[in-house]
Amino acid sequence: MACRQFDKAADAISLPEAIRDRTKYPRRCLAVSLPVKRDDGSVTVVEGYRVQHNLSTGPAKGGIRFHEHVTLGEIGALAMWMSWKYSLVGLPYGGAKGGVIVDPSKLSETELEHLSRRYMQEMVNFIGPHTEVPAPDVGTNEKIMGWMMDTYSNHVGHISPAIVTGKPIAIGGSQGLREATGAGGAYLVKKYLADLKIPLSKTTVAIEGFGNVGNETALAHYGAKIIAISDYTGAFYNAEGIDLSRALKYVRYQKVLRDFDGAEPITNKQLLELKCTVLVPAALERVITDKNAAKLKCRVLAEAANGPTTNAADKIIDARGNIELIPDVLCNAGGVIVSYFEWLQNLSNFYWSRDEVLTKLFGILDQAKDAVDTQQKKFQFSRRLAALTLGIQRVADAKATRGLFP
Ligand code: NAD
């Protein structure tokens, strides 16, 4: 899916053959076996990956996913999308991503710590504050980033907070990072709603996925009515609006939304097809497909997740012409922007206030939105194609300018 998107964008901007494959393919990857000592004394070996797609525009950077369905191909695609995203919003990074084939909910806290530390131990010679800087993604969180930072710091013999972002604030995390992806997405949604002249008071929002990004997206949409939320255990609908503090309290104690009694249960499929102003996929890839794209009843599709819409679904949405799609590389860029701020703060040992962080975040998102809208109008591209062509062109330009080491 990521490769086909690249091919289409490269064709659209007539990217010269000499630079295409250099821009397209990942630079390098590492696959590792990770033995984890279980609480009962046994040992389980799980498989992990790290893909660095582009090291030409700065250190590589990307999340670490702990999920039972992780594959090397998926991690490669996610790394590729990260490259376009950084480039689109003007951050001096190349794309990367990592993953481990594991269901973290089946591990105890101690086992999860062993796995996280072991993953970092295996990466020590592959990454670094000026080579590659990981961050959280699906199934990982602040605490895991803290363990990883501690493992790396012990290895190099001094504290090295800039090795990962998304850490707890007590050890060098940035103000505002926890909410950055959700807040950034919600900020862009508000801007597109204003362009469409739809007031927030008349806006309804359905959110697929109630994890790091989904939670914060819901919170950042105050003023609009959140009518549906879901996680992998089920979906819940309330036409009057879901009481968010109740839902958040519920998942804090129960871990999942299963049996949530603050709304009517519906299926995950029904949530995606609900009549709402804004649909926010905030879970995994490929949930908007050629099977449901024609049935979507939203006005705005805000891709908080990476790769939620298949290429076939994209075509249907383009042809419909009545859905404003905010593509993932723009919509969820808030997380990487504040991750970049965290890295800068760590390298300089100078820390910013939450207001400074959010003001700078929104300023960068404004510039990126304007650039995408201009590209879209200039070439009559879809918004996704506009965003991807901008990102891809900048990476290709950097590679061409640096030249090719023989
Ligand atoms: P997370 O693990 O915190 O949450 C994922 C949520 O999706 C969970 O609530 C899970 O139950 C739910 N889910 C899984 N399968 C589902 C299904 N079939 N139907 C409904 N819900 C389902 O992960 P996250 O960090 O919130 O990441 C979510 C998405 O956002 C991913 O695509 C990720 O790559 C992207 N993203 C994350 C960040 C970040 O900083 N964490 C930044 C940018 C983009």
Coordinates of C-alpha atoms and ligand atoms in Angstrom, one line a residue:
M1 CA 0.0 0.0 0.0
A2 CA 2.8 2.4 0.9
C3 CA 4.8 1.5 -2.2
R4 CA 1.8 2.0 -4.5
Q5 CA 1.1 5.4 -2.9
F6 CA 4.8 6.3 -3.5
D7 CA 4.6 5.2 -7.1
K8 CA 1.5 7.3 -7.7
A9 CA 3.0 10.3 -6.0
A10 CA 6.3 9.9 -7.8
D11 CA 4.5 9.7 -11.2
A12 CA 2.4 12.8 -10.3
I13 CA 5.6 14.9 -9.8
S14 CA 7.6 13.1 -12.5
L15 CA 10.3 12.1 -10.1
P16 CA 13.4 11.2 -12.1
E17 CA 14.2 7.5 -12.4
A18 CA 17.7 8.1 -11.0
I19 CA 16.3 9.2 -7.6
R20 CA 13.1 7.1 -7.4
D21 CA 14.3 3.9 -5.9
R22 CA 16.8 5.6 -3.6
T23 CA 13.9 7.6 -2.2
K24 CA 11.5 4.7 -2.1
Y25 CA 13.3 1.8 -0.4
P26 CA 14.2 1.5 3.2
R27 CA 17.9 2.2 3.9
R28 CA 18.4 -0.7 6.4
C29 CA 16.7 -2.9 8.9
L30 CA 17.5 -5.1 11.8
A31 CA 15.6 -8.3 12.9
V32 CA 16.2 -9.7 16.3
S33 CA 15.1 -12.6 18.5
L34 CA 14.3 -11.4 22.0
P35 CA 14.4 -14.0 24.8
V36 CA 12.1 -12.9 27.7
K37 CA 12.2 -14.5 31.2
R38 CA 8.7 -15.2 32.3
D39 CA 7.5 -14.9 35.9
D40 CA 7.2 -18.8 36.1
G41 CA 10.9 -19.1 35.2
S42 CA 10.3 -20.2 31.6
V43 CA 11.7 -18.3 28.6
T44 CA 9.8 -17.1 25.6
V45 CA 11.5 -15.9 22.5
V46 CA 9.7 -13.2 20.4
E47 CA 10.7 -11.5 17.2
G48 CA 11.5 -7.8 16.9
Y49 CA 12.3 -5.4 14.1
R50 CA 13.7 -1.9 13.4
V51 CA 13.5 -0.3 10.0
Q52 CA 15.3 2.9 9.1
H53 CA 13.8 4.2 5.9
N54 CA 15.8 7.3 5.4
L55 CA 19.0 8.7 7.0
S56 CA 19.7 11.4 4.5
T57 CA 17.7 14.3 6.0
G58 CA 18.7 13.8 9.7
P59 CA 18.6 11.0 12.3
A60 CA 15.9 8.5 11.7
K61 CA 12.9 8.5 14.0
G62 CA 9.8 6.5 14.6
G63 CA 7.6 4.6 17.1
I64 CA 7.9 1.1 18.5
R65 CA 4.9 -1.1 18.2
F66 CA 4.1 -4.0 20.4
H67 CA 1.4 -6.0 18.7
E68 CA 0.7 -9.6 18.0
H69 CA 0.2 -8.9 14.2
V70 CA 3.4 -6.9 13.6
T71 CA 5.2 -7.9 10.4
L72 CA 8.4 -6.7 8.9
G73 CA 6.5 -5.4 5.8
E74 CA 4.1 -3.4 8.1
I75 CA 7.1 -1.8 9.9
G76 CA 8.7 -1.0 6.6
A77 CA 5.5 0.8 5.4
L78 CA 5.2 2.7 8.6
A79 CA 8.8 3.8 8.4
M80 CA 8.3 5.0 4.9
W81 CA 5.2 7.1 5.9
M82 CA 7.3 8.6 8.7
S83 CA 9.8 9.9 6.1
W84 CA 7.1 11.8 4.2
K85 CA 5.5 13.1 7.4
Y86 CA 8.8 14.6 8.7
S87 CA 9.5 16.1 5.4
L88 CA 6.0 17.5 5.0
V89 CA 6.1 19.3 8.3
G90 CA 9.8 20.4 7.9
L91 CA 11.5 18.3 10.6
P92 CA 15.1 17.3 10.2
Y93 CA 14.5 13.6 10.5
G94 CA 14.3 10.5 8.3
G95 CA 11.5 7.9 8.8
A96 CA 11.9 4.8 11.0
K97 CA 9.7 2.3 12.8
G98 CA 10.1 -0.7 15.1
G99 CA 7.9 -3.5 16.2
V100 CA 7.8 -6.7 18.3
I101 CA 5.4 -9.6 17.6
V102 CA 3.8 -9.8 21.0
D103 CA 0.5 -9.1 22.8
P104 CA 1.6 -6.8 25.6
S105 CA -1.6 -7.4 27.5
K106 CA -0.5 -11.0 28.0
L107 CA 2.7 -10.0 29.8
S108 CA 3.1 -9.1 33.5
E109 CA 4.6 -5.7 34.3
T110 CA 8.0 -7.4 35.0
E111 CA 7.9 -9.4 31.8
L112 CA 7.1 -6.2 29.8
E113 CA 10.0 -4.4 31.4
H114 CA 12.3 -7.4 30.6
L115 CA 11.1 -7.3 26.9
S116 CA 11.5 -3.5 26.6
R117 CA 15.0 -3.5 28.0
R118 CA 16.0 -6.4 25.9
Y119 CA 14.7 -4.7 22.7
M120 CA 16.7 -1.6 23.5
Q121 CA 19.8 -3.7 24.4
E122 CA 19.6 -5.3 20.9
M123 CA 19.3 -1.9 19.3
V124 CA 22.2 -0.2 21.1
N125 CA 24.6 -0.4 18.1
F126 CA 21.9 0.4 15.6
I127 CA 20.4 3.6 17.0
G128 CA 21.6 6.6 18.9
P129 CA 20.6 10.3 19.7
H130 CA 22.1 11.3 16.3
T131 CA 21.4 8.1 14.4
E132 CA 17.9 7.0 15.3
V133 CA 15.5 8.1 18.1
P134 CA 12.5 5.8 18.8
A135 CA 9.2 6.8 20.4
P136 CA 5.9 5.1 21.5
D137 CA 3.4 3.6 19.2
V138 CA 0.6 1.1 19.4
G139 CA 1.1 -1.1 22.6
T140 CA 3.9 1.0 24.0
N141 CA 3.9 4.0 26.3
E142 CA 5.8 6.5 28.5
K143 CA 6.8 3.9 31.0
I144 CA 8.3 1.7 28.4
M145 CA 10.3 4.7 26.9
G146 CA 11.6 5.3 30.4
W147 CA 12.9 1.7 30.7
M148 CA 14.5 2.0 27.3
M149 CA 16.2 5.3 28.1
D150 CA 17.5 3.8 31.3
T151 CA 18.9 0.7 29.5
Y152 CA 20.6 2.8 26.8
S153 CA 22.0 5.3 29.4
N154 CA 23.4 2.4 31.5
H155 CA 25.1 1.0 28.3
V156 CA 26.8 4.3 27.3
G157 CA 27.7 5.2 30.9
H158 CA 25.9 8.5 31.2
I159 CA 22.3 9.7 31.1
S160 CA 21.2 10.0 27.5
P161 CA 17.6 11.3 27.5
A162 CA 17.7 12.1 23.7
I163 CA 17.8 8.4 22.8
V164 CA 14.0 8.2 22.9
T165 CA 11.1 10.6 23.0
G166 CA 7.7 10.1 24.7
K167 CA 9.4 9.7 28.1
P168 CA 7.8 10.6 31.5
I169 CA 8.4 14.3 32.3
A170 CA 10.5 13.4 35.3
I171 CA 13.3 12.0 33.1
G172 CA 13.3 14.5 30.3
G173 CA 9.9 14.1 28.6
S174 CA 8.3 17.2 27.1
Q175 CA 5.3 19.1 28.3
G176 CA 2.5 18.6 25.9
L177 CA 3.7 15.4 24.2
R178 CA 1.1 13.1 25.7
E179 CA -1.7 15.0 24.1
A180 CA 0.2 16.2 21.0
T181 CA -1.1 13.7 18.4
G182 CA -4.7 14.1 19.5
A183 CA -4.5 17.8 20.0
G184 CA -2.8 18.4 16.7
G185 CA -5.4 16.3 14.9
A186 CA -8.2 18.1 16.6
Y187 CA -6.6 21.5 15.8
L188 CA -6.6 20.6 12.1
V189 CA -10.1 19.2 12.2
K190 CA -11.3 22.6 13.7
K191 CA -9.5 24.4 10.9
Y192 CA -11.1 22.3 8.1
L193 CA -14.5 22.6 9.8
A194 CA -14.1 26.4 9.9
D195 CA -13.3 26.2 6.1
L196 CA -16.5 24.2 5.7
K197 CA -18.3 26.7 7.9
I198 CA -19.5 24.0 10.3
P199 CA -19.6 25.2 13.9
L200 CA -18.1 23.0 16.6
S201 CA -21.5 23.2 18.5
K202 CA -23.1 21.3 15.6
T203 CA -20.2 18.8 15.2
T204 CA -20.5 15.1 16.2
V205 CA -17.4 12.9 16.4
A206 CA -16.9 9.1 16.2
I207 CA -13.5 7.7 17.3
E208 CA -12.3 4.3 16.4
G209 CA -9.6 3.2 18.9
F210 CA -9.5 4.5 22.5
G211 CA -5.8 4.3 23.2
N212 CA -3.1 7.0 23.5
V213 CA -4.2 8.8 20.4
G214 CA -8.0 8.1 20.6
N215 CA -8.2 9.3 24.3
E216 CA -6.4 12.5 23.6
T217 CA -8.3 13.1 20.4
A218 CA -11.6 12.8 22.3
L219 CA -10.4 15.2 25.0
A220 CA -9.1 17.8 22.5
H221 CA -12.5 17.9 20.7
Y222 CA -14.2 19.6 23.7
G223 CA -17.0 21.7 22.2
A224 CA -18.0 19.0 19.8
K225 CA -20.1 16.0 20.8
I226 CA -18.3 12.7 20.9
I227 CA -21.0 10.2 20.0
A228 CA -19.1 7.0 19.6
I229 CA -15.8 5.4 20.8
S230 CA -14.4 1.9 20.4
D231 CA -11.5 -0.4 21.1
Y232 CA -10.7 -3.9 20.1
T233 CA -13.3 -5.3 22.6
G234 CA -16.2 -3.3 21.1
A235 CA -17.8 0.0 20.2
F236 CA -20.2 2.3 22.1
Y237 CA -22.7 4.9 20.9
N238 CA -24.6 7.7 22.6
A239 CA -26.4 10.2 20.4
E240 CA -26.4 12.7 23.4
G241 CA -22.7 12.5 23.7
I242 CA -20.5 10.2 25.7
D243 CA -19.4 11.3 29.1
L244 CA -15.6 11.3 28.5
S245 CA -14.4 11.4 32.1
R246 CA -16.6 8.4 32.8
A247 CA -15.2 6.5 29.7
L248 CA -11.6 7.4 30.6
K249 CA -12.1 6.3 34.3
Y250 CA -13.6 3.1 33.0
V251 CA -10.6 2.2 30.8
R252 CA -8.1 3.3 33.5
Y253 CA -9.5 0.6 35.8
Q254 CA -10.8 -2.0 33.3
K255 CA -8.0 -1.5 30.7
V256 CA -10.6 -2.0 27.9
L257 CA -14.1 -0.7 27.0
R258 CA -15.7 -4.1 27.1
D259 CA -19.1 -3.8 28.9
F260 CA -18.9 0.0 29.2
D261 CA -22.3 1.0 30.5
G262 CA -22.2 4.7 29.6
A263 CA -23.5 4.1 26.0
E264 CA -25.3 1.6 23.8
P265 CA -23.1 -1.2 22.4
I266 CA -22.7 -1.3 18.6
T267 CA -20.3 -3.2 16.4
N268 CA -16.9 -1.8 15.3
K269 CA -18.2 -1.9 11.7
Q270 CA -21.3 0.2 12.6
L271 CA -19.1 2.8 14.3
L272 CA -17.2 3.4 11.0
E273 CA -20.4 3.8 9.1
L274 CA -22.2 6.1 11.6
K275 CA -23.7 9.4 10.5
C276 CA -21.3 11.9 12.1
T277 CA -19.5 15.1 11.2
V278 CA -16.0 13.8 11.9
L279 CA -14.8 10.1 11.8
V280 CA -11.5 9.6 13.4
P281 CA -9.8 6.2 12.8
A282 CA -7.2 6.1 15.7
A283 CA -6.4 2.4 15.8
L284 CA -4.7 0.3 13.1
E285 CA -4.1 0.2 9.4
R286 CA -6.6 -0.6 6.6
V287 CA -10.0 -0.2 8.3
I288 CA -11.5 2.0 5.6
T289 CA -11.6 -0.3 2.6
D290 CA -13.4 -0.8 -0.7
K291 CA -16.1 -2.6 1.4
N292 CA -17.1 0.4 3.5
A293 CA -15.8 3.5 1.8
A294 CA -19.1 4.0 -0.1
K295 CA -21.0 3.7 3.2
L296 CA -19.2 6.3 5.2
K297 CA -21.5 9.0 6.4
C298 CA -19.0 11.5 7.8
R299 CA -18.2 14.9 6.4
V300 CA -14.5 14.9 7.6
L301 CA -12.3 11.8 7.8
A302 CA -9.4 12.6 10.1
E303 CA -6.7 10.0 9.9
A304 CA -5.2 9.9 13.4
A305 CA -3.9 6.4 12.8
N306 CA -1.2 5.6 10.2
G307 CA -2.5 4.1 7.0
P308 CA -6.2 3.6 8.0
T309 CA -7.5 3.9 4.4
T310 CA -6.6 1.5 1.7
N311 CA -5.7 2.7 -1.8
A312 CA -8.9 1.2 -3.2
A313 CA -11.0 3.1 -0.6
D314 CA -9.1 6.3 -1.4
K315 CA -10.3 6.1 -5.0
I316 CA -13.9 5.7 -3.8
I317 CA -13.6 8.6 -1.4
D318 CA -12.0 10.8 -4.1
A319 CA -14.8 9.9 -6.5
R320 CA -17.5 10.7 -4.0
G321 CA -16.1 14.2 -3.5
N322 CA -18.2 14.8 -0.4
I323 CA -15.7 13.8 2.3
E324 CA -12.8 16.1 3.4
L325 CA -10.0 13.7 4.1
I326 CA -7.2 14.9 6.3
P327 CA -4.4 12.4 5.5
D328 CA -2.4 10.6 8.2
V329 CA 0.9 12.3 7.3
L330 CA -0.7 15.6 8.2
C331 CA -3.4 14.7 10.6
N332 CA -1.3 12.9 13.2
A333 CA 1.9 14.9 12.7
G334 CA 1.4 16.6 16.1
G335 CA 3.1 13.7 17.8
V336 CA 6.3 13.8 15.8
I337 CA 6.5 17.6 16.0
V338 CA 6.4 17.6 19.8
S339 CA 8.7 14.5 19.8
Y340 CA 11.1 16.7 17.9
F341 CA 10.7 19.4 20.6
E342 CA 11.5 16.8 23.3
W343 CA 14.6 15.8 21.5
L344 CA 15.8 19.4 21.1
Q345 CA 15.1 20.0 24.8
N346 CA 17.1 16.9 25.8
L347 CA 20.0 17.9 23.6
S348 CA 20.1 21.4 24.9
N349 CA 19.1 20.6 28.5
F350 CA 16.7 23.5 28.4
Y351 CA 13.0 22.9 29.0
W352 CA 10.0 24.6 27.6
S353 CA 6.5 25.4 29.1
R354 CA 3.4 23.6 27.9
D355 CA 2.2 26.9 26.3
E356 CA 5.4 27.3 24.4
V357 CA 5.2 23.7 23.1
L358 CA 1.6 24.0 22.0
T359 CA 2.0 27.4 20.4
K360 CA 5.0 26.2 18.4
L361 CA 3.1 23.0 17.5
F362 CA 0.1 24.8 16.1
G363 CA 2.3 27.2 14.2
I364 CA 4.0 24.3 12.4
L365 CA 0.7 22.6 11.7
D366 CA -0.7 25.9 10.2
Q367 CA 2.3 26.0 7.8
A368 CA 1.9 22.4 6.8
K369 CA -1.9 22.7 6.2
D370 CA -1.3 25.8 4.1
A371 CA 1.4 24.1 2.0
V372 CA -0.9 21.1 1.5
D373 CA -3.9 23.2 0.5
T374 CA -1.7 25.2 -1.9
Q375 CA -0.3 22.1 -3.5
Q376 CA -3.8 20.6 -3.8
K377 CA -5.1 23.7 -5.6
K378 CA -2.1 24.2 -7.8
F379 CA -2.1 20.6 -9.2
Q380 CA -5.7 19.6 -8.6
F381 CA -4.5 16.7 -6.5
S382 CA -6.4 15.0 -3.7
R383 CA -5.3 16.1 -0.3
R384 CA -3.4 12.9 0.3
L385 CA -1.6 13.1 -3.0
A386 CA -0.8 16.8 -2.2
A387 CA 0.7 15.9 1.2
L388 CA 2.6 12.9 -0.1
T389 CA 4.1 14.7 -3.1
L390 CA 5.4 17.5 -0.9
G391 CA 7.0 15.0 1.5
I392 CA 8.5 12.8 -1.2
Q393 CA 9.8 15.7 -3.3
R394 CA 11.7 17.1 -0.3
V395 CA 13.3 13.8 0.6
A396 CA 14.3 13.3 -3.1
D397 CA 15.7 16.8 -3.3
A398 CA 17.8 16.2 -0.2
K399 CA 19.2 13.0 -1.6
A400 CA 19.9 14.5 -5.0
T401 CA 21.6 17.5 -3.4
R402 CA 23.8 15.3 -1.2
G403 CA 24.8 13.2 -4.2
L404 CA 25.6 9.5 -4.3
F405 CA 28.7 8.2 -2.5
P406 CA 30.3 5.8 -5.1
Ligands
NAD1 P1 -2.7 2.4 21.5 O1 -2.1 1.0 21.6 O2 -2.5 3.3 22.7 O3 -4.2 2.4 21.1 C1 -4.7 1.6 20.1 C2 -6.2 1.5 20.3 O4 -6.8 0.9 19.2 C3 -6.6 0.7 21.5 O5 -7.7 1.3 22.2 C4 -7.0 -0.7 20.8 O6 -7.9 -1.4 21.6 C5 -7.7 -0.1 19.6 N1 -8.0 -1.1 18.6 C6 -7.2 -2.1 18.1 N2 -7.8 -2.8 17.2 C7 -9.0 -2.2 17.0 C8 -10.2 -2.5 16.2 N3 -10.1 -3.5 15.4 N4 -11.3 -1.8 16.4 C9 -11.3 -0.7 17.2 N5 -10.3 -0.4 18.0 C10 -9.2 -1.2 17.9 O7 -2.0 3.0 20.2 P2 -1.8 4.6 19.8 O8 -0.5 5.0 20.2 O9 -3.0 5.3 20.3 O10 -1.8 4.5 18.2 C11 -3.0 4.5 17.4 C12 -2.7 4.9 16.0 O11 -2.1 6.2 16.0 C13 -1.6 4.0 15.3 O12 -1.9 3.9 13.9 C14 -0.3 4.7 15.5 O13 0.7 4.4 14.5 C15 -0.8 6.1 15.3 N6 0.0 7.2 15.9 C16 0.4 7.1 17.2 C17 1.2 8.1 17.8 C18 1.6 8.1 19.2 O14 2.3 9.1 19.6 N7 1.3 7.1 20.0 C19 1.5 9.2 17.0 C20 1.1 9.3 15.7 C21 0.3 8.3 15.2

